[in-house]
XYZ file of C-alpha atoms in Angstrom:
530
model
C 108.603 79.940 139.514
C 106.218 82.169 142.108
C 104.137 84.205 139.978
C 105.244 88.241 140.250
C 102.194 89.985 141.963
C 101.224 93.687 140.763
C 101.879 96.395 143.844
C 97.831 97.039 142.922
C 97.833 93.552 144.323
C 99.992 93.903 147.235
C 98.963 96.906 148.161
C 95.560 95.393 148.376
C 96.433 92.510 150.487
C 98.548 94.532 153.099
C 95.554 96.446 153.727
C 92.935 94.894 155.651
C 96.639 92.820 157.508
C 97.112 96.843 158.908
C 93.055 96.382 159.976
C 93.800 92.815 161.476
C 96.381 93.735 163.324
C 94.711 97.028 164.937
C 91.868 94.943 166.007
C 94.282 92.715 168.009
C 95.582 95.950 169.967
C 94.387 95.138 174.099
C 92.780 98.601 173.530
C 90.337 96.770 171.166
C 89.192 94.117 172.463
C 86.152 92.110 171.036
C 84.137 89.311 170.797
C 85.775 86.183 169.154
C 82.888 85.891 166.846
C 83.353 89.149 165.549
C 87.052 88.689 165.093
C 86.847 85.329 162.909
C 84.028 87.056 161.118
C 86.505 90.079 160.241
C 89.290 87.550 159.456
C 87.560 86.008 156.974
C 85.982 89.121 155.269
C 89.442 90.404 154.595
C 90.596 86.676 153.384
C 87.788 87.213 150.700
C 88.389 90.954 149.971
C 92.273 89.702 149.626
C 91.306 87.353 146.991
C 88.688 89.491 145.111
C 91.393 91.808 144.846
C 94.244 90.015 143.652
C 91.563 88.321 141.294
C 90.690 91.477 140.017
C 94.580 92.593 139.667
C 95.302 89.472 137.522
C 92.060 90.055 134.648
C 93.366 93.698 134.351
C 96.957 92.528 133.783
C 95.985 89.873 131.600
C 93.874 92.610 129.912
C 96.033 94.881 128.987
C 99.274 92.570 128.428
C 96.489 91.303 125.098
C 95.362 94.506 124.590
C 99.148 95.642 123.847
C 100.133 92.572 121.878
C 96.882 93.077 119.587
C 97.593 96.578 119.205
C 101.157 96.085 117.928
C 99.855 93.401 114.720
C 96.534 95.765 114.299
C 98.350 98.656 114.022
C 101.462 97.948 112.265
C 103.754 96.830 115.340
C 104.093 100.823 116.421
C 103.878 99.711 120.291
C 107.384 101.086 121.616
C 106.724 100.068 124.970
C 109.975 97.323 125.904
C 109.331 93.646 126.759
C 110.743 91.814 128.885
C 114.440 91.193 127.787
C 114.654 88.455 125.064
C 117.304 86.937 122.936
C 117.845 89.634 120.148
C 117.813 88.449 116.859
C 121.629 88.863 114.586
C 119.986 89.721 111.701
C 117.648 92.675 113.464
C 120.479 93.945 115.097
C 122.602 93.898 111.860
C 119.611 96.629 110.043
C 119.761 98.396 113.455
C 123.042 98.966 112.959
C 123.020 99.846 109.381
C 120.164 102.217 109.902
C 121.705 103.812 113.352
C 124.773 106.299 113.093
C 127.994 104.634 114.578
C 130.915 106.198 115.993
C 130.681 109.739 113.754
C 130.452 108.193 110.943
C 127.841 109.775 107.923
C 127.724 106.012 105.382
C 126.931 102.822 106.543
C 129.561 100.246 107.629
C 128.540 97.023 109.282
C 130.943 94.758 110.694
C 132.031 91.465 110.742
C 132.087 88.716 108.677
C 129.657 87.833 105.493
C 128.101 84.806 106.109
C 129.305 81.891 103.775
C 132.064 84.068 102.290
C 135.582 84.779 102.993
C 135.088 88.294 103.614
C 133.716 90.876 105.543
C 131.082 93.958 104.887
C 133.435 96.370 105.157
C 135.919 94.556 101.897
C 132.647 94.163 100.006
C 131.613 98.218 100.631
C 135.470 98.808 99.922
C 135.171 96.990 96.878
C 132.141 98.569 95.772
C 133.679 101.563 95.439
C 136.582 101.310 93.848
C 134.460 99.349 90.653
C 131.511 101.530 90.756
C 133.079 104.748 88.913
C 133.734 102.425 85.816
C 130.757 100.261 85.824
C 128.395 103.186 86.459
C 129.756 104.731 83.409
C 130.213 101.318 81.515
C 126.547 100.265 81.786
C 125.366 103.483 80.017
C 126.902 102.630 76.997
C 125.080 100.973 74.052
C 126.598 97.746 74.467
C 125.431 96.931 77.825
C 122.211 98.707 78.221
C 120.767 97.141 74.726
C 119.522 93.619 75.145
C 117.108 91.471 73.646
C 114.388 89.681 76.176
C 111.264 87.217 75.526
C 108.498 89.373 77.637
C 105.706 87.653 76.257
C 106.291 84.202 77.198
C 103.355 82.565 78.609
C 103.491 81.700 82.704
C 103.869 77.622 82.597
C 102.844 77.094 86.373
C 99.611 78.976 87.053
C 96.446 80.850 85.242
C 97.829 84.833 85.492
C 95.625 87.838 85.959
C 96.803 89.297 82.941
C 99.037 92.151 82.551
C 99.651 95.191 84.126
C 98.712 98.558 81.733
C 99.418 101.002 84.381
C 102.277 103.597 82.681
C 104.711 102.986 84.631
C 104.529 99.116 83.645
C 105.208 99.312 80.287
C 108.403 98.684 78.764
C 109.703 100.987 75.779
C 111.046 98.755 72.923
C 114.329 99.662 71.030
C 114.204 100.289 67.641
C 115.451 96.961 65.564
C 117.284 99.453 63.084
C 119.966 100.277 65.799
C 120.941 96.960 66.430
C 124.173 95.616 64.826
C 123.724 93.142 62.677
C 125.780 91.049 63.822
C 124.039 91.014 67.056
C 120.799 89.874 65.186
C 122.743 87.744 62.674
C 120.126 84.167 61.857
C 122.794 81.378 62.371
C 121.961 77.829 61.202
C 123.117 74.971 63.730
C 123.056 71.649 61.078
C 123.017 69.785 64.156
C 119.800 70.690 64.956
C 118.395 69.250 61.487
C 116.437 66.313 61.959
C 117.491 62.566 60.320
C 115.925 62.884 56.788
C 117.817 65.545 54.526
C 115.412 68.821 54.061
C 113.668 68.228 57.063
C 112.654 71.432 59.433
C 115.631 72.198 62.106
C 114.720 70.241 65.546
C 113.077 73.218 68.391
C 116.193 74.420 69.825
C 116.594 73.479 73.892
C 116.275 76.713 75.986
C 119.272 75.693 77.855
C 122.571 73.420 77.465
C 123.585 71.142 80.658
C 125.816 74.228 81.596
C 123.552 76.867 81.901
C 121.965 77.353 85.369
C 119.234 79.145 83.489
C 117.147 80.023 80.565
C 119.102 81.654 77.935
C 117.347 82.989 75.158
C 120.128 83.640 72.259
C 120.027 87.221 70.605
C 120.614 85.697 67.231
C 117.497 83.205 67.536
C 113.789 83.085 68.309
C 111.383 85.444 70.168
C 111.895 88.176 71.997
C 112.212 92.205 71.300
C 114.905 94.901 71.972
C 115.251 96.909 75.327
C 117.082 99.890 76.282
C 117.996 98.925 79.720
C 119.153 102.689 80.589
C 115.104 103.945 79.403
C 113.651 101.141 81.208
C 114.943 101.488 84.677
C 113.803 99.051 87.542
C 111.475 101.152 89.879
C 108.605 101.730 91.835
C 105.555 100.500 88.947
C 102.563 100.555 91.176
C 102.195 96.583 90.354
C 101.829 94.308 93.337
C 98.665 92.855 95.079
C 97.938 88.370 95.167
C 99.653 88.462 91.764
C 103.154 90.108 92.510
C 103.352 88.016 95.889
C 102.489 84.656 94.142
C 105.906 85.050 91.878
C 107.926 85.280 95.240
C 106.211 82.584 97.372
C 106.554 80.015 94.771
C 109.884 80.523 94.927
C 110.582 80.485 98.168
C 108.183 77.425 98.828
C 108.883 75.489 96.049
C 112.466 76.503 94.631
C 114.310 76.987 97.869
C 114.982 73.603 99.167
C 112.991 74.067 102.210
C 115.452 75.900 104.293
C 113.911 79.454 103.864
C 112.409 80.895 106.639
C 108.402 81.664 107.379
C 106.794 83.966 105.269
C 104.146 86.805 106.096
C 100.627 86.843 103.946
C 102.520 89.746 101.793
C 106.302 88.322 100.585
C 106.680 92.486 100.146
C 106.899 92.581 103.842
C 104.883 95.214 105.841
C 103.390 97.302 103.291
C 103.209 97.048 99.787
C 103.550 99.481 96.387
C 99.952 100.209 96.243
C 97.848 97.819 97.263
C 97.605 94.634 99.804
C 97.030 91.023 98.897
C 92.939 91.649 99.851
C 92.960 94.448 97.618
C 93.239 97.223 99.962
C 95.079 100.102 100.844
C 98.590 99.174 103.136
C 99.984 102.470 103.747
C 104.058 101.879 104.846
C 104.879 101.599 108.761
C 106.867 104.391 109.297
C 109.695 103.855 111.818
C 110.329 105.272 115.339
C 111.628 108.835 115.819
C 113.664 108.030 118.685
C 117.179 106.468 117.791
C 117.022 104.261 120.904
C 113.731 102.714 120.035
C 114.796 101.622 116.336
C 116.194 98.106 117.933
C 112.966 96.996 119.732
C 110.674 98.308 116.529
C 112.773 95.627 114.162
C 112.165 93.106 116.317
C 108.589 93.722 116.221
C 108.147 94.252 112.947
C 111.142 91.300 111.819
C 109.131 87.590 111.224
C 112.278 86.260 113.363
C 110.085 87.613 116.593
C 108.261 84.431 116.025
C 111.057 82.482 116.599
C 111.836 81.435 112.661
C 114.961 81.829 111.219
C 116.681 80.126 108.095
C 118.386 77.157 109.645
C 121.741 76.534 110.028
C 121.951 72.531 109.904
C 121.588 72.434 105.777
C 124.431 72.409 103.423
C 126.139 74.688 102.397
C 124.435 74.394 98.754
C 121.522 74.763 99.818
C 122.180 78.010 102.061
C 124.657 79.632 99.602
C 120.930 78.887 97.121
C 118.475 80.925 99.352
C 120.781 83.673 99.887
C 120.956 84.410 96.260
C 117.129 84.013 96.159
C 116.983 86.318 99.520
C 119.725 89.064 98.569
C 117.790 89.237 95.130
C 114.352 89.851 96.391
C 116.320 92.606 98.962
C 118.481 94.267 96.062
C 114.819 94.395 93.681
C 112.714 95.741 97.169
C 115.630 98.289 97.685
C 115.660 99.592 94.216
C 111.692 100.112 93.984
C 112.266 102.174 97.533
C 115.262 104.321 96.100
C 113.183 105.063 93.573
C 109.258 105.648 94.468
C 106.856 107.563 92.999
C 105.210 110.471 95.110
C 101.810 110.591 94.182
C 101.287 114.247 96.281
C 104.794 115.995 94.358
C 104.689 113.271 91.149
C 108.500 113.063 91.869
C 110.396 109.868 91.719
C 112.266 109.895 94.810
C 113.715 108.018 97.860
C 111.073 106.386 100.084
C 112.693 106.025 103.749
C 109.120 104.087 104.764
C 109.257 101.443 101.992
C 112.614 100.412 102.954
C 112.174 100.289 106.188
C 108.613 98.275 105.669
C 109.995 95.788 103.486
C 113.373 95.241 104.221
C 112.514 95.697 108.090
C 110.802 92.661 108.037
C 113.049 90.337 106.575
C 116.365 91.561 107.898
C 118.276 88.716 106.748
C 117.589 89.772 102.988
C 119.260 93.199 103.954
C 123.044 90.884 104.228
C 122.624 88.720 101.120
C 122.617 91.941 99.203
C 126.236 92.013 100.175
C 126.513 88.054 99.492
C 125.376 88.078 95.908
C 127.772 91.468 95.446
C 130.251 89.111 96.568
C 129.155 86.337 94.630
C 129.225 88.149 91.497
C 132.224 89.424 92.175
C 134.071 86.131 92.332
C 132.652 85.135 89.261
C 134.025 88.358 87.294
C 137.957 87.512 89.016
C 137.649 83.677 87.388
C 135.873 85.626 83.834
C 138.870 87.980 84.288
C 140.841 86.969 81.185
C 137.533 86.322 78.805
C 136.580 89.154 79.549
C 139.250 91.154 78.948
C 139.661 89.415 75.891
C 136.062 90.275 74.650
C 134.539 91.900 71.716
C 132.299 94.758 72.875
C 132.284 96.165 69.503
C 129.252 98.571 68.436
C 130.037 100.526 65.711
C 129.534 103.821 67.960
C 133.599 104.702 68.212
C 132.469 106.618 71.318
C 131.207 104.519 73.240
C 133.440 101.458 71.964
C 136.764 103.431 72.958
C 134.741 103.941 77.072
C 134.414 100.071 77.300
C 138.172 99.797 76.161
C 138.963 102.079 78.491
C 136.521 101.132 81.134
C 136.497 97.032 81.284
C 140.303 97.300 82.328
C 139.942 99.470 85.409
C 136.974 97.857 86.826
C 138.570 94.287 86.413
C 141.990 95.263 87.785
C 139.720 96.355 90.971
C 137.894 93.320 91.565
C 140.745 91.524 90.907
C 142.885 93.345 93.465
C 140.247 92.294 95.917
C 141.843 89.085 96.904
C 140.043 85.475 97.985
C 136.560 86.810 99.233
C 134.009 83.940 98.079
C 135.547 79.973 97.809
C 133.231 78.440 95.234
C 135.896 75.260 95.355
C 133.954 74.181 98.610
C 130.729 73.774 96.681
C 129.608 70.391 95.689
C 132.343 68.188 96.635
C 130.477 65.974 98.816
C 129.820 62.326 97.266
C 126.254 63.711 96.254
C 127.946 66.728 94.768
C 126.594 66.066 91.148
C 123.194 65.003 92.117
C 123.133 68.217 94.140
C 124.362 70.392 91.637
C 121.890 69.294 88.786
C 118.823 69.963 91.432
C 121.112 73.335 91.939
C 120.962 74.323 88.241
C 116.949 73.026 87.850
C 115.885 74.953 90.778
C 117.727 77.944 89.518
C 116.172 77.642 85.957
C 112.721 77.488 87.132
C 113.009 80.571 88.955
C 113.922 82.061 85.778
C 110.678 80.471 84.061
C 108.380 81.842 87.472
C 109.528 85.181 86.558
C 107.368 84.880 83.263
C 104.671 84.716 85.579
C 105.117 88.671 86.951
C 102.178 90.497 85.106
C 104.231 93.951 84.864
C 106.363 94.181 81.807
C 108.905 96.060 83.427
C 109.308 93.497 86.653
C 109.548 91.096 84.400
C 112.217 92.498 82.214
C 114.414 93.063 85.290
C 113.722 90.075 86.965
C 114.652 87.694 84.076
C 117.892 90.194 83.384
C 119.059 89.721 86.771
C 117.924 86.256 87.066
C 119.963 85.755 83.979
C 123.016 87.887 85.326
C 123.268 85.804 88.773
C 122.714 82.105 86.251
C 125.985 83.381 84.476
C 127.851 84.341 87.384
C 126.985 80.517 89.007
C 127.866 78.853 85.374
C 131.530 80.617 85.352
C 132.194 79.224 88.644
C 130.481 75.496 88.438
C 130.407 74.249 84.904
C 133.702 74.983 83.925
C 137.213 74.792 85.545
C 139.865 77.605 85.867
C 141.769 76.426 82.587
C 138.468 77.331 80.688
C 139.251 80.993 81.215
C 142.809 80.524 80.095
C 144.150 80.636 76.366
C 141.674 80.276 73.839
C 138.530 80.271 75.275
C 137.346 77.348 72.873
C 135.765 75.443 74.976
C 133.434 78.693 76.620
C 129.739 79.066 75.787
C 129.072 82.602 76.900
C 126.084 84.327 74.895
C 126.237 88.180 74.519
C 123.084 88.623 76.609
C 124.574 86.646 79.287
C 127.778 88.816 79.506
C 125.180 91.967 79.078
C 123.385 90.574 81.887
C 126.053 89.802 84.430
C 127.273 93.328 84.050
C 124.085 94.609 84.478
C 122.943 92.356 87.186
C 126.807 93.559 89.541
C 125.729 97.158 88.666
C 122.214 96.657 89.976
C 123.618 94.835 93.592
C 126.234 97.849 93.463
C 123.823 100.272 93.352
C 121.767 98.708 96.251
C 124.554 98.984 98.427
C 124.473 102.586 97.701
C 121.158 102.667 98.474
C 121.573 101.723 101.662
C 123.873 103.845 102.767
C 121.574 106.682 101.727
C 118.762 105.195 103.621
C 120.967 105.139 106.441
C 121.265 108.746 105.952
C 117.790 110.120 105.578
C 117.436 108.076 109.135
C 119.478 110.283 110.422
C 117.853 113.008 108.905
C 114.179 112.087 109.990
C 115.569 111.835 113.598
C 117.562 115.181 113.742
C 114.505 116.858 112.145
C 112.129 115.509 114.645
C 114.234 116.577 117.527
C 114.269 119.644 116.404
C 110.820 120.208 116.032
C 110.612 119.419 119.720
C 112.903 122.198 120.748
C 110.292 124.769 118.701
């Protein structure tokens, strides 16, 4: 293909052609000599020129592509046309108002799911008025986590004693007893009669991950409502080690590049050198949002999760993905201003780190999903379910409560087929790597040196492990009758509920981050018109 010469260029060429051409006029005639000298002057000028034209081009074409990774990708200017990337144009579209309408509804089908965004928003909420008040009740937001397990993979660098780090223990004298109840397993006694009980496994060939029981070993009591997940102020080599091991190591291979920072573009205080990231702060012009995601999204280097692995494996990374998403967007919904010390909405964060991995932004809707289909097969367990505290208030909500939001997700229909999974001749083999991958991500989240990250990342870790153990290790008959042959733990129940409330509450999130977009645009344009 000719190469595209700059009108600098041709304007510089057709010059000293207009001079050429003059000097052939019968009213100027010269000497040969003098016209095969002027010839070749202008064949040289031509060439100087369009040399010239070509190192300034060059110039600046580097000069803009620097300037858009120096500065935090805020170069608006548009490229040439390229293939736009699905998953940019899906936050585009979440983040840009459509058609009127004030909340967020993307279209179209959720990838490796039988439904579609709009169902899962649907369903969302029609079981968030129960489970927002269900959660709040001492039942589900008491729980009893290990935070003080040491990291098995790597040397930490130590703990994080910032304030806002720091989980609040729950008094042991308002916990049921029966919740804390010592119960002796005589199959764990060794061969010789009076010999100590065997170390109990952290995990039966069921259980896609760690499960510390309530009733036995270490661990201390949490008020889940007191301890909410939020912006801490933790992050730097140490917060972004806990998500690339993952991704590298846990994921199968199939997950996509990732940046220096696994935060994306900007980080809660502090970069992986040590210093200062501030947040990129998105385009004030509606029509430019499009062209800044691509920029900013690592799919503008032409990486994307692949879509030649199985189905396993994919369905795997999007739980790791949507996780990571739901955790960034909860931080960002609620930030700390260090000018107003108010804990508010931070349009920038979201936009820095969920900009930049757009695909995480949809498998926030896949684990809702997910989760969801688990809670349909649990239906009848846990209706069935003792949720007993002793606080008749709060016992008579959950009696009240449970009901309405299982009738709800039940009256959602066939959204998520978890019959398709492992059924390939390898389907075993696959789904033992499944669960061992999955419990090793709950053992890397030991590694997180901020209390409070960790408590929420092992609870929701925990929450998603249950949701995958209703749906793989036992068949639909399990959840039918007498339960017998169920091996739930209270924590795990506590968990799951926790763990749907905490992807509901992202997809809220969104949709008010799709609002203050909206906002920050209209205010800017009207600033203009002062």
């Amino acid at each position: 293909m000719a190469r595209k010469r700059s009108p600098a260029a041709n304007a510089a060429s057709r010059a000293p052609q207009r001079r050429h051409i003059a000097a052939a006029h019968p009213q100027a005639s010269e000497a040969k000599d003098t016209t095969m000298s002027s010839r070749s002057g202008s064949r040289w000028l031509r060439i100087s020129v369009r040399i010239i034209a070509l190192v300034a081009a060059a110039t600046a074409a580097y000069m803009a592509k620097e300037s858009s990774h120096v500065l935090g990708l805020t170069s608006l200017t548009p490229e040439p046309a390229k293939m736009q990337s699905q998953n940019v144009g899906f936050m585009a579209q979440v983040l840009q108002k459509s058609k009127g309408q004030n909340i967020c509804k993307p279209e179209g089908i959720i990838s490796d799911t039988c439904t579609d965004f709009n169902g899962a928003e649907t369903l969302r909420h029609k079981v968030s008025g129960p489970l927002d008040k269900m959660i709040r009740t001492k039942f589900f937001r008491t729980l009893k986590v290990d935070l003080y397990k040491p990291c098995e993979f790597w040397r930490t660098e130590g703990s994080c004693f910032q304030r806002d780090c720091i989980v609040t223990p729950f008094d042991d004298r308002n916990i049921p007893e029966s919740w804390q109840q010592q119960t002796v397993d005589h199959t764990n006694f060794g061969p010789f009669l009076g010999s100590f009980p065997r170390q109990r496994l952290e995990h039966s060939d069921k259980d896609f991950a760690i499960v510390n029981d309530e009733t036995y070993g270490d661990g201390i009591w949490v008020d889940l409502i007191e301890n909410p997940e939020r912006f801490t102020g933790y992050a730097g080599a140490g917060a972004n080690a806990v998500w690339m091991s993952i991704y590298q190591h846990n994921c199968f291979g199939v997950a996509p590049y990732l940046q220096d920072t696994a935060g994306g573009w900007g980080s809660q205080l502090v970069n992986v050198d040590g210093k200062s990231m501030p947040f990129v702060q998105p385009p004030r012009r509606r029509r430019e949002l499009l062209f800044f995601l691509e920029n900013m999204s690592e799919e503008e280097r032409g990486v994307t999760l692949p879509t030649d692995v199985p189905l396993e494996y994919r369905v795997f990374y999007r739980i790791v993905s949507g996780l990571h998403a739901s955790i960034s967007t909860h931080i960002c919904s609620d930030y700390l201003n260090s000018t107003t010390n108010q804990w508010e909405p931070n349009l920038s964060c979201f936009i820095s780190r969920i900009g930049a991995f757009p695909d995480r932004l949809q498998n926030i809707y896949f684990n809702f999903v997910l989760l969801s289909r688990a809670i349909q097969k649990m239906e009848p367990y846990l209706a069935a379910y003792d949720y007993s505290t002793g606080i008749a208030k709060d016992d008579r909500a959950v009696k009240r409560l449970m009901p309405k939001m299982l009738r709800a997700v039940k009256r959602a229909g066939f959204i998520f087929d978890d019959k398709e999974l492992f059924q390939e001749v390898s389907g075993s083999a696959m789904k033992a790597e499944f669960k061992d991958n999955f419990r090793n991500i709950s053992r890397i989240m030991d590694c997180t040196g901020c209390e409070k990250c960790r408590l929420w990342g092992k609870t929701q870790t925990l929450g998603i492990a249950t949701a995958l153990k209703a749906l793989f290790s036992y068949p639909d008959r399990a959840f039918r009758g007498s339960f017998t042959t169920l091996d739930f733990k209270r924590n795990e129940i506590v968990a799951l509920m926790t763990t749907y409330f905490q992807f509901s509450y992202s997809i809220k999130g969104i949709e008010m981050f799709r609002g203050m977009y909206q906002n920050f645009v209209t205010d800017w344009r009207a600033s203009q018109l002062d």
